[in-house]
C-alpha atoms as a PDB file:
ATOM      1  CA  MET A   1      19.482 -98.308-123.042  1.00  0.00           C
ATOM      2  CA  SER A   2      15.870 -98.815-121.976  1.00  0.00           C
ATOM      3  CA  PHE A   3      13.390 -95.959-122.055  1.00  0.00           C
ATOM      4  CA  ASP A   4      12.246 -95.594-118.445  1.00  0.00           C
ATOM      5  CA  ARG A   5       9.241 -93.405-117.688  1.00  0.00           C
ATOM      6  CA  ILE A   6       7.072 -92.361-114.732  1.00  0.00           C
ATOM      7  CA  ARG A   7       3.823 -90.384-114.724  1.00  0.00           C
ATOM      8  CA  LEU A   8       2.382 -89.328-111.374  1.00  0.00           C
ATOM      9  CA  ASP A   9      -0.691 -87.265-110.594  1.00  0.00           C
ATOM     10  CA  ARG A  10      -1.391 -85.041-107.587  1.00  0.00           C
ATOM     11  CA  PRO A  11      -2.996 -86.634-104.500  1.00  0.00           C
ATOM     12  CA  THR A  12      -6.810 -86.448-104.408  1.00  0.00           C
ATOM     13  CA  ALA A  13      -8.911 -87.448-101.381  1.00  0.00           C
ATOM     14  CA  GLY A  14      -6.265 -89.776 -99.953  1.00  0.00           C
ATOM     15  CA  LEU A  15      -5.333 -91.319-103.314  1.00  0.00           C
ATOM     16  CA  GLN A  16      -2.460 -90.863-105.767  1.00  0.00           C
ATOM     17  CA  ARG A  17      -1.863 -92.681-109.071  1.00  0.00           C
ATOM     18  CA  MET A  18       1.380 -93.570-110.817  1.00  0.00           C
ATOM     19  CA  ALA A  19       2.085 -95.307-114.128  1.00  0.00           C
ATOM     20  CA  ALA A  20       5.622 -96.428-114.956  1.00  0.00           C
ATOM     21  CA  ARG A  21       7.760 -98.651-117.120  1.00  0.00           C
ATOM     22  CA  PHE A  22      11.354 -99.730-116.551  1.00  0.00           C
ATOM     23  CA  GLY A  23      14.064-101.912-118.005  1.00  0.00           C
ATOM     24  CA  GLY A  24      16.435-103.464-115.471  1.00  0.00           C
ATOM     25  CA  HIS A  25      16.859-101.544-112.221  1.00  0.00           C
ATOM     26  CA  ALA A  26      13.975 -99.296-111.200  1.00  0.00           C
ATOM     27  CA  PHE A  27      14.143 -98.268-107.529  1.00  0.00           C
ATOM     28  CA  ASP A  28      16.606 -98.637-104.690  1.00  0.00           C
ATOM     29  CA  PRO A  29      15.272 -99.692-101.248  1.00  0.00           C
ATOM     30  CA  HIS A  30      12.858 -97.099 -99.889  1.00  0.00           C
ATOM     31  CA  ARG A  31       9.646 -96.657 -97.878  1.00  0.00           C
ATOM     32  CA  HIS A  32       6.282 -94.952 -98.329  1.00  0.00           C
ATOM     33  CA  GLU A  33       3.905 -93.706 -95.660  1.00  0.00           C
ATOM     34  CA  THR A  34       1.029 -94.997 -97.795  1.00  0.00           C
ATOM     35  CA  TYR A  35      -0.325 -98.325 -98.956  1.00  0.00           C
ATOM     36  CA  GLY A  36       0.922 -99.209-102.438  1.00  0.00           C
ATOM     37  CA  ILE A  37      -1.475-101.286-104.551  1.00  0.00           C
ATOM     38  CA  GLY A  38       0.168-102.198-107.847  1.00  0.00           C
ATOM     39  CA  LEU A  39      -1.051-103.861-111.028  1.00  0.00           C
ATOM     40  CA  THR A  40       1.650-105.293-113.294  1.00  0.00           C
ATOM     41  CA  LEU A  41       0.713-104.668-116.936  1.00  0.00           C
ATOM     42  CA  SER A  42       3.543-106.472-118.732  1.00  0.00           C
ATOM     43  CA  GLY A  43       6.826-108.192-118.000  1.00  0.00           C
ATOM     44  CA  VAL A  44       7.931-109.419-114.585  1.00  0.00           C
ATOM     45  CA  GLN A  45       8.142-106.962-111.685  1.00  0.00           C
ATOM     46  CA  GLN A  46      10.512-108.167-108.959  1.00  0.00           C
ATOM     47  CA  PHE A  47      11.049-106.596-105.561  1.00  0.00           C
ATOM     48  CA  HIS A  48      12.538-107.356-102.161  1.00  0.00           C
ATOM     49  CA  TYR A  49       9.956-106.927 -99.398  1.00  0.00           C
ATOM     50  CA  ARG A  50       9.672-108.196 -95.811  1.00  0.00           C
ATOM     51  CA  GLY A  51      12.776-110.362 -96.169  1.00  0.00           C
ATOM     52  CA  SER A  52      11.881-112.133 -99.433  1.00  0.00           C
ATOM     53  CA  LEU A  53      12.166-111.630-103.184  1.00  0.00           C
ATOM     54  CA  HIS A  54       8.742-111.433-104.836  1.00  0.00           C
ATOM     55  CA  ALA A  55       7.696-111.460-108.500  1.00  0.00           C
ATOM     56  CA  SER A  56       4.522-110.036-109.997  1.00  0.00           C
ATOM     57  CA  HIS A  57       3.532-111.062-113.538  1.00  0.00           C
ATOM     58  CA  ALA A  58       1.074-109.447-115.944  1.00  0.00           C
ATOM     59  CA  ARG A  59      -2.369-108.850-114.376  1.00  0.00           C
ATOM     60  CA  GLN A  60      -1.157-109.757-110.894  1.00  0.00           C
ATOM     61  CA  VAL A  61      -1.661-107.358-107.994  1.00  0.00           C
ATOM     62  CA  LEU A  62       0.903-106.509-105.318  1.00  0.00           C
ATOM     63  CA  VAL A  63       0.170-105.010-101.900  1.00  0.00           C
ATOM     64  CA  LEU A  64       2.795-102.950-100.033  1.00  0.00           C
ATOM     65  CA  HIS A  65       2.117-101.644 -96.535  1.00  0.00           C
ATOM     66  CA  PRO A  66       3.006 -98.234 -95.094  1.00  0.00           C
ATOM     67  CA  ASP A  67       6.563 -97.747 -93.849  1.00  0.00           C
ATOM     68  CA  GLU A  68       7.782-101.116 -95.212  1.00  0.00           C
ATOM     69  CA  LEU A  69      11.160-101.199 -96.982  1.00  0.00           C
ATOM     70  CA  HIS A  70      11.066-102.404-100.602  1.00  0.00           C
ATOM     71  CA  ASP A  71      12.909-102.024-103.906  1.00  0.00           C
ATOM     72  CA  GLY A  72      12.142-102.886-107.539  1.00  0.00           C
ATOM     73  CA  HIS A  73      13.564-104.129-110.830  1.00  0.00           C
ATOM     74  CA  ALA A  74      12.657-106.047-113.949  1.00  0.00           C
ATOM     75  CA  GLY A  75      12.750-109.820-113.728  1.00  0.00           C
ATOM     76  CA  GLU A  76      14.402-112.128-116.225  1.00  0.00           C
ATOM     77  CA  GLY A  77      16.490-109.314-117.692  1.00  0.00           C
ATOM     78  CA  GLY A  78      13.543-107.691-119.452  1.00  0.00           C
ATOM     79  CA  THR A  79      11.279-104.693-119.008  1.00  0.00           C
ATOM     80  CA  PHE A  80       8.068-104.240-117.069  1.00  0.00           C
ATOM     81  CA  ALA A  81       5.182-101.789-116.913  1.00  0.00           C
ATOM     82  CA  TYR A  82       2.801-101.255-114.043  1.00  0.00           C
ATOM     83  CA  ARG A  83       0.291 -98.968-112.366  1.00  0.00           C
ATOM     84  CA  MET A  84       0.196 -98.023-108.691  1.00  0.00           C
ATOM     85  CA  LEU A  85      -2.461 -96.654-106.388  1.00  0.00           C
ATOM     86  CA  TYR A  86      -1.056 -95.012-103.260  1.00  0.00           C
ATOM     87  CA  LEU A  87      -3.681 -94.959-100.493  1.00  0.00           C
ATOM     88  CA  ASP A  88      -3.466 -92.801 -97.384  1.00  0.00           C
ATOM     89  CA  PRO A  89      -3.789 -95.225 -94.419  1.00  0.00           C
ATOM     90  CA  ALA A  90      -5.809 -92.646 -92.488  1.00  0.00           C
ATOM     91  CA  THR A  91      -8.376 -92.542 -95.289  1.00  0.00           C
ATOM     92  CA  VAL A  92      -8.446 -96.351 -95.398  1.00  0.00           C
ATOM     93  CA  SER A  93      -8.977 -96.402 -91.635  1.00  0.00           C
ATOM     94  CA  GLN A  94     -11.806 -93.892 -91.955  1.00  0.00           C
ATOM     95  CA  ALA A  95     -13.446 -95.917 -94.734  1.00  0.00           C
ATOM     96  CA  LEU A  96     -13.393 -99.081 -92.603  1.00  0.00           C
ATOM     97  CA  ASP A  97     -14.014 -97.424 -89.219  1.00  0.00           C
ATOM     98  CA  THR A  98     -11.124 -99.420 -87.791  1.00  0.00           C
ATOM     99  CA  ARG A  99      -7.350 -99.562 -87.864  1.00  0.00           C
ATOM    100  CA  PRO A 100      -5.764-100.067 -91.294  1.00  0.00           C
ATOM    101  CA  PRO A 101      -5.721-103.775 -92.260  1.00  0.00           C
ATOM    102  CA  PHE A 102      -2.666-105.936 -92.812  1.00  0.00           C
ATOM    103  CA  VAL A 103      -2.582-108.220 -95.860  1.00  0.00           C
ATOM    104  CA  ALA A 104      -0.026-111.009 -95.543  1.00  0.00           C
ATOM    105  CA  GLU A 105      -0.231-112.133 -99.193  1.00  0.00           C
ATOM    106  CA  VAL A 106       2.106-109.832-101.127  1.00  0.00           C
ATOM    107  CA  VAL A 107       1.301-110.853-104.731  1.00  0.00           C
ATOM    108  CA  THR A 108      -2.162-112.085-105.661  1.00  0.00           C
ATOM    109  CA  ASN A 109      -4.428-112.873-108.611  1.00  0.00           C
ATOM    110  CA  ASP A 110      -7.231-110.679-107.298  1.00  0.00           C
ATOM    111  CA  TRP A 111      -9.315-109.678-110.313  1.00  0.00           C
ATOM    112  CA  ALA A 112     -11.497-107.325-108.266  1.00  0.00           C
ATOM    113  CA  MET A 113      -8.448-105.353-107.135  1.00  0.00           C
ATOM    114  CA  ALA A 114      -7.109-105.322-110.695  1.00  0.00           C
ATOM    115  CA  ASP A 115     -10.430-103.966-111.963  1.00  0.00           C
ATOM    116  CA  ILE A 116     -10.369-101.133-109.407  1.00  0.00           C
ATOM    117  CA  VAL A 117      -6.868-100.131-110.522  1.00  0.00           C
ATOM    118  CA  ASP A 118      -7.910-100.233-114.186  1.00  0.00           C
ATOM    119  CA  GLU A 119     -10.977 -98.071-113.539  1.00  0.00           C
ATOM    120  CA  ALA A 120      -8.934 -95.519-111.606  1.00  0.00           C
ATOM    121  CA  PHE A 121      -6.709 -95.059-114.676  1.00  0.00           C
ATOM    122  CA  LEU A 122      -9.424 -94.692-117.331  1.00  0.00           C
ATOM    123  CA  ASP A 123      -8.759 -90.952-117.774  1.00  0.00           C
ATOM    124  CA  PHE A 124      -5.182 -90.878-116.463  1.00  0.00           C
ATOM    125  CA  PRO A 125      -3.335 -88.518-116.333  1.00  0.00           C
ATOM    126  CA  GLU A 126      -6.416 -86.283-116.173  1.00  0.00           C
ATOM    127  CA  PRO A 127      -7.221 -85.448-112.525  1.00  0.00           C
ATOM    128  CA  LEU A 128      -9.455 -87.925-110.751  1.00  0.00           C
ATOM    129  CA  GLU A 129     -12.687 -86.335-109.542  1.00  0.00           C
ATOM    130  CA  PRO A 130     -13.047 -86.316-105.731  1.00  0.00           C
ATOM    131  CA  LEU A 131     -16.139 -88.555-105.734  1.00  0.00           C
ATOM    132  CA  ALA A 132     -14.348 -91.058-107.962  1.00  0.00           C
ATOM    133  CA  ALA A 133     -11.322 -90.988-105.652  1.00  0.00           C
ATOM    134  CA  ASP A 134     -13.560 -91.586-102.620  1.00  0.00           C
ATOM    135  CA  ALA A 135     -15.212 -94.538-104.354  1.00  0.00           C
ATOM    136  CA  THR A 136     -11.849 -96.012-105.344  1.00  0.00           C
ATOM    137  CA  VAL A 137     -10.435 -95.771-101.825  1.00  0.00           C
ATOM    138  CA  GLY A 138     -13.623 -97.161-100.283  1.00  0.00           C
ATOM    139  CA  ARG A 139     -13.786-100.173-102.596  1.00  0.00           C
ATOM    140  CA  MET A 140     -10.085-100.940-102.272  1.00  0.00           C
ATOM    141  CA  ALA A 141     -10.242-100.587 -98.484  1.00  0.00           C
ATOM    142  CA  GLU A 142     -13.014-103.194 -98.367  1.00  0.00           C
ATOM    143  CA  LEU A 143     -10.952-105.609-100.449  1.00  0.00           C
ATOM    144  CA  LEU A 144      -7.889-105.042 -98.270  1.00  0.00           C
ATOM    145  CA  ALA A 145      -9.999-105.823 -95.207  1.00  0.00           C
ATOM    146  CA  ARG A 146     -11.323-109.013 -96.805  1.00  0.00           C
ATOM    147  CA  ARG A 147      -7.807-110.164 -97.654  1.00  0.00           C
ATOM    148  CA  SER A 148      -6.373-109.187 -94.272  1.00  0.00           C
ATOM    149  CA  ASP A 149      -4.898-111.632 -91.772  1.00  0.00           C
ATOM    150  CA  GLY A 150      -8.174-111.665 -89.834  1.00  0.00           C
ATOM    151  CA  THR A 151      -6.715-110.081 -86.713  1.00  0.00           C
ATOM    152  CA  ARG A 152      -9.313-107.966 -84.963  1.00  0.00           C
ATOM    153  CA  ARG A 153      -7.972-104.423 -84.915  1.00  0.00           C
ATOM    154  CA  LYS A 154      -9.318-102.112 -82.283  1.00  0.00           C
ATOM    155  CA  PRO A 155     -10.287 -98.754 -83.778  1.00  0.00           C
ATOM    156  CA  VAL A 156      -8.664 -95.566 -82.552  1.00  0.00           C
ATOM    157  CA  GLY A 157     -11.130 -93.822 -80.233  1.00  0.00           C
ATOM    158  CA  ALA A 158     -13.123 -90.894 -81.599  1.00  0.00           C
ATOM    159  CA  LEU A 159     -11.510 -88.359 -79.247  1.00  0.00           C
ATOM    160  CA  ALA A 160      -7.994 -89.581 -80.016  1.00  0.00           C
ATOM    161  CA  LEU A 161      -8.763 -89.627 -83.739  1.00  0.00           C
ATOM    162  CA  ARG A 162      -9.873 -85.993 -83.660  1.00  0.00           C
ATOM    163  CA  ALA A 163      -6.747 -85.090 -81.688  1.00  0.00           C
ATOM    164  CA  ILE A 164      -4.337 -86.734 -84.099  1.00  0.00           C
ATOM    165  CA  ALA A 165      -6.274 -85.335 -87.058  1.00  0.00           C
ATOM    166  CA  ARG A 166      -5.567 -81.849 -85.672  1.00  0.00           C
ATOM    167  CA  ALA A 167      -1.900 -82.781 -85.374  1.00  0.00           C
ATOM    168  CA  ARG A 168      -1.843 -84.112 -88.926  1.00  0.00           C
ATOM    169  CA  ASP A 169      -3.484 -80.970 -90.328  1.00  0.00           C
ATOM    170  CA  PHE A 170      -0.953 -78.846 -88.432  1.00  0.00           C
ATOM    171  CA  LEU A 171       1.942 -80.862 -89.872  1.00  0.00           C
ATOM    172  CA  VAL A 172       0.574 -80.387 -93.389  1.00  0.00           C
ATOM    173  CA  ALA A 173       0.118 -76.634 -92.895  1.00  0.00           C
ATOM    174  CA  GLU A 174       3.610 -76.224 -91.404  1.00  0.00           C
ATOM    175  CA  ALA A 175       5.418 -78.670 -93.682  1.00  0.00           C
ATOM    176  CA  HIS A 176       7.883 -75.970 -94.774  1.00  0.00           C
ATOM    177  CA  ARG A 177       9.506 -75.816 -91.313  1.00  0.00           C
ATOM    178  CA  THR A 178      10.541 -78.050 -88.422  1.00  0.00           C
ATOM    179  CA  VAL A 179       7.698 -78.668 -85.970  1.00  0.00           C
ATOM    180  CA  ARG A 180       8.536 -79.364 -82.312  1.00  0.00           C
ATOM    181  CA  SER A 181       6.852 -81.977 -80.120  1.00  0.00           C
ATOM    182  CA  ASP A 182       5.532 -79.347 -77.697  1.00  0.00           C
ATOM    183  CA  GLU A 183       3.707 -77.654 -80.583  1.00  0.00           C
ATOM    184  CA  LEU A 184       1.937 -80.901 -81.457  1.00  0.00           C
ATOM    185  CA  GLU A 185       1.085 -81.413 -77.788  1.00  0.00           C
ATOM    186  CA  ARG A 186      -0.635 -78.014 -77.695  1.00  0.00           C
ATOM    187  CA  VAL A 187      -2.478 -78.603 -80.969  1.00  0.00           C
ATOM    188  CA  SER A 188      -3.639 -82.132 -80.147  1.00  0.00           C
ATOM    189  CA  GLY A 189      -4.058 -81.999 -76.383  1.00  0.00           C
ATOM    190  CA  LEU A 190      -2.118 -85.284 -76.093  1.00  0.00           C
ATOM    191  CA  ASP A 191       1.335 -85.827 -74.635  1.00  0.00           C
ATOM    192  CA  ARG A 192       4.009 -86.565 -77.220  1.00  0.00           C
ATOM    193  CA  PHE A 193       4.234 -90.292 -76.505  1.00  0.00           C
ATOM    194  CA  MET A 194       0.487 -90.934 -76.569  1.00  0.00           C
ATOM    195  CA  LEU A 195       0.276 -88.843 -79.736  1.00  0.00           C
ATOM    196  CA  ALA A 196       3.031 -90.895 -81.386  1.00  0.00           C
ATOM    197  CA  ARG A 197       1.307 -94.186 -80.499  1.00  0.00           C
ATOM    198  CA  HIS A 198      -2.124 -93.110 -81.773  1.00  0.00           C
ATOM    199  CA  PHE A 199      -0.617 -91.443 -84.851  1.00  0.00           C
ATOM    200  CA  ARG A 200       1.132 -94.645 -85.919  1.00  0.00           C
ATOM    201  CA  LEU A 201      -1.961 -96.768 -85.257  1.00  0.00           C
ATOM    202  CA  ALA A 202      -4.129 -94.522 -87.432  1.00  0.00           C
ATOM    203  CA  PHE A 203      -1.700 -93.333 -90.099  1.00  0.00           C
ATOM    204  CA  GLY A 204       0.908 -96.098 -90.253  1.00  0.00           C
ATOM    205  CA  THR A 205       3.880 -93.831 -89.601  1.00  0.00           C
ATOM    206  CA  SER A 206       5.329 -91.338 -87.113  1.00  0.00           C
ATOM    207  CA  PRO A 207       4.509 -87.599 -87.042  1.00  0.00           C
ATOM    208  CA  HIS A 208       8.056 -86.795 -88.149  1.00  0.00           C
ATOM    209  CA  ARG A 209       8.037 -89.188 -91.109  1.00  0.00           C
ATOM    210  CA  PHE A 210       4.587 -87.936 -92.064  1.00  0.00           C
ATOM    211  CA  GLN A 211       5.797 -84.328 -92.213  1.00  0.00           C
ATOM    212  CA  VAL A 212       8.924 -85.247 -94.169  1.00  0.00           C
ATOM    213  CA  GLY A 213       6.646 -87.122 -96.575  1.00  0.00           C
ATOM    214  CA  CYS A 214       4.575 -83.959 -97.083  1.00  0.00           C
ATOM    215  CA  ARG A 215       7.717 -82.017 -97.939  1.00  0.00           C
ATOM    216  CA  LEU A 216       8.914 -84.697-100.321  1.00  0.00           C
ATOM    217  CA  ARG A 217       5.625 -84.939-102.210  1.00  0.00           C
ATOM    218  CA  HIS A 218       5.817 -81.173-102.719  1.00  0.00           C
ATOM    219  CA  ALA A 219       9.429 -81.538-103.871  1.00  0.00           C
ATOM    220  CA  GLN A 220       8.455 -84.353-106.225  1.00  0.00           C
ATOM    221  CA  ALA A 221       5.819 -82.177-107.885  1.00  0.00           C
ATOM    222  CA  MET A 222       8.142 -79.157-108.138  1.00  0.00           C
ATOM    223  CA  ILE A 223      10.909 -81.185-109.795  1.00  0.00           C
ATOM    224  CA  ALA A 224       8.468 -82.728-112.269  1.00  0.00           C
ATOM    225  CA  ASP A 225       7.305 -79.203-113.135  1.00  0.00           C
ATOM    226  CA  GLY A 226      10.878 -78.121-113.923  1.00  0.00           C
ATOM    227  CA  ALA A 227      12.088 -76.449-110.716  1.00  0.00           C
ATOM    228  CA  THR A 228      15.808 -76.591-109.933  1.00  0.00           C
ATOM    229  CA  LEU A 229      16.971 -78.755-107.047  1.00  0.00           C
ATOM    230  CA  SER A 230      18.278 -75.779-105.070  1.00  0.00           C
ATOM    231  CA  GLU A 231      14.978 -73.931-105.490  1.00  0.00           C
ATOM    232  CA  THR A 232      13.066 -77.059-104.516  1.00  0.00           C
ATOM    233  CA  ALA A 233      15.169 -77.631-101.393  1.00  0.00           C
ATOM    234  CA  THR A 234      14.669 -74.059-100.203  1.00  0.00           C
ATOM    235  CA  THR A 235      10.925 -74.007-100.878  1.00  0.00           C
ATOM    236  CA  THR A 236      10.189 -77.361 -99.251  1.00  0.00           C
ATOM    237  CA  GLY A 237      12.081 -76.760 -96.015  1.00  0.00           C
ATOM    238  CA  PHE A 238      15.274 -78.778 -96.517  1.00  0.00           C
ATOM    239  CA  ALA A 239      18.590 -77.355 -95.359  1.00  0.00           C
ATOM    240  CA  ASP A 240      20.231 -77.667 -98.772  1.00  0.00           C
ATOM    241  CA  GLN A 241      20.277 -79.721-101.963  1.00  0.00           C
ATOM    242  CA  SER A 242      22.213 -82.615-100.405  1.00  0.00           C
ATOM    243  CA  HIS A 243      19.738 -82.773 -97.509  1.00  0.00           C
ATOM    244  CA  LEU A 244      16.875 -82.985-100.009  1.00  0.00           C
ATOM    245  CA  THR A 245      18.694 -85.638-102.052  1.00  0.00           C
ATOM    246  CA  ARG A 246      19.256 -87.926 -99.052  1.00  0.00           C
ATOM    247  CA  HIS A 247      15.612 -87.811 -97.986  1.00  0.00           C
ATOM    248  CA  PHE A 248      14.271 -87.982-101.550  1.00  0.00           C
ATOM    249  CA  ALA A 249      16.273 -91.110-102.388  1.00  0.00           C
ATOM    250  CA  ALA A 250      15.222 -92.788 -99.133  1.00  0.00           C
ATOM    251  CA  ARG A 251      11.555 -91.971 -99.752  1.00  0.00           C
ATOM    252  CA  PHE A 252      11.270 -92.699-103.491  1.00  0.00           C
ATOM    253  CA  GLY A 253      14.222 -94.981-104.252  1.00  0.00           C
ATOM    254  CA  VAL A 254      15.635 -92.624-106.899  1.00  0.00           C
ATOM    255  CA  THR A 255      17.680 -89.432-106.728  1.00  0.00           C
ATOM    256  CA  PRO A 256      15.989 -86.094-107.529  1.00  0.00           C
ATOM    257  CA  GLY A 257      18.006 -85.880-110.753  1.00  0.00           C
ATOM    258  CA  ARG A 258      16.831 -89.283-111.950  1.00  0.00           C
ATOM    259  CA  TRP A 259      13.269 -88.423-110.934  1.00  0.00           C
ATOM    260  CA  ALA A 260      13.469 -85.267-113.074  1.00  0.00           C
ATOM    261  CA  MET A 261      14.459 -87.341-116.124  1.00  0.00           C
ATOM    262  CA  LEU A 262      11.864 -90.048-115.480  1.00  0.00           C
ATOM    263  CA  SER A 263       8.972 -87.662-114.894  1.00  0.00           C
ATOM    264  CA  ARG A 264       9.845 -85.530-117.933  1.00  0.00           C
ATOM    265  CA  GLY A 265      10.113 -88.537-120.250  1.00  0.00           C
ATOM    266  CA  GLN A 266      13.868 -88.305-120.812  1.00  0.00           C
ATOM    267  CA  GLN A 267      16.217 -91.270-121.015  1.00  0.00           C
ATOM    268  CA  ALA A 268      17.704 -91.930-117.609  1.00  0.00           C
ATOM    269  CA  SER A 269      21.471 -92.152-117.488  1.00  0.00           C
ATOM    270  CA  PRO A 270      22.900 -95.070-115.542  1.00  0.00           C
ATOM    271  CA  THR A 271      24.920 -92.543-113.529  1.00  0.00           C
ATOM    272  CA  GLY A 272      21.673 -90.958-112.370  1.00  0.00           C
ATOM    273  CA  ARG A 273      20.720 -93.925-110.205  1.00  0.00           C
ATOM    274  CA  ARG A 274      22.180 -95.307-107.014  1.00  0.00           C
ATOM    275  CA  SER A 275      22.061 -98.931-108.121  1.00  0.00           C
ATOM    276  CA  ARG A 276      23.721-101.593-105.991  1.00  0.00           C
ATOM    277  CA  PRO A 277      24.439-105.187-106.893  1.00  0.00           C
ATOM    278  CA  GLY A 278      21.575-107.442-105.939  1.00  0.00           C
ATOM    279  CA  THR A 279      19.088-104.673-105.167  1.00  0.00           C
ATOM    280  CA  GLY A 280      16.195-103.147-107.044  1.00  0.00           C
ATOM    281  CA  ARG A 281      13.062-101.007-106.576  1.00  0.00           C
END
């Protein structure tokens, strides 16, 4: 049995870091509301993404976009290790003063991107200082823009950006409960449909998925710190443990129980994963 392991820090200034190693199956299909910039350290990292199977070898960089379904597993029957930077699309948009860029090339030999990932992990898992996080996001955002498809992306207007920022802050503050559309309308001053359009343009996801993501990141941290699943579900606003498990697996590609073993450095039992033939990360 392979020794699978994940280490994840807390988000800082729109950036979160993860280091992991896996043998065989790693993650079932899932989505993030962030960009995922990965650097493969060893082995072959395979994943289904945007209708194709991709492979990233040692020192190659992979780029995953917000809200895009993907999975993950080791290629060629071996093991692989990698590092990930998760970038908040709103912070990327702010750094570029335009809508978040789209990079068509999924796996690349971009040494500049690889260097940024390496530098961000120099003191990992020690917390990244806010100024260092800002610099990392800014530099990576510039490289994403340079590698983008070249489509001119109209920035979200200043008034709309302030309005959806108020909505986002409200969703973060009220992540423990269900927020209604009329509440966001009052907070933002926009009708629910205009808010949804601007929110997706700026943040790469819907208000609902954003709030669920906030809950799940809190749940992820609680489980890694040793909280029970029932306690975690209650604290983070899910109806019960099964409700948490469904959303957690869809968001992270692993069940809460498997996440607990991975994040605490325990060997993961094959029964702790929802593996399916022909799927991975």
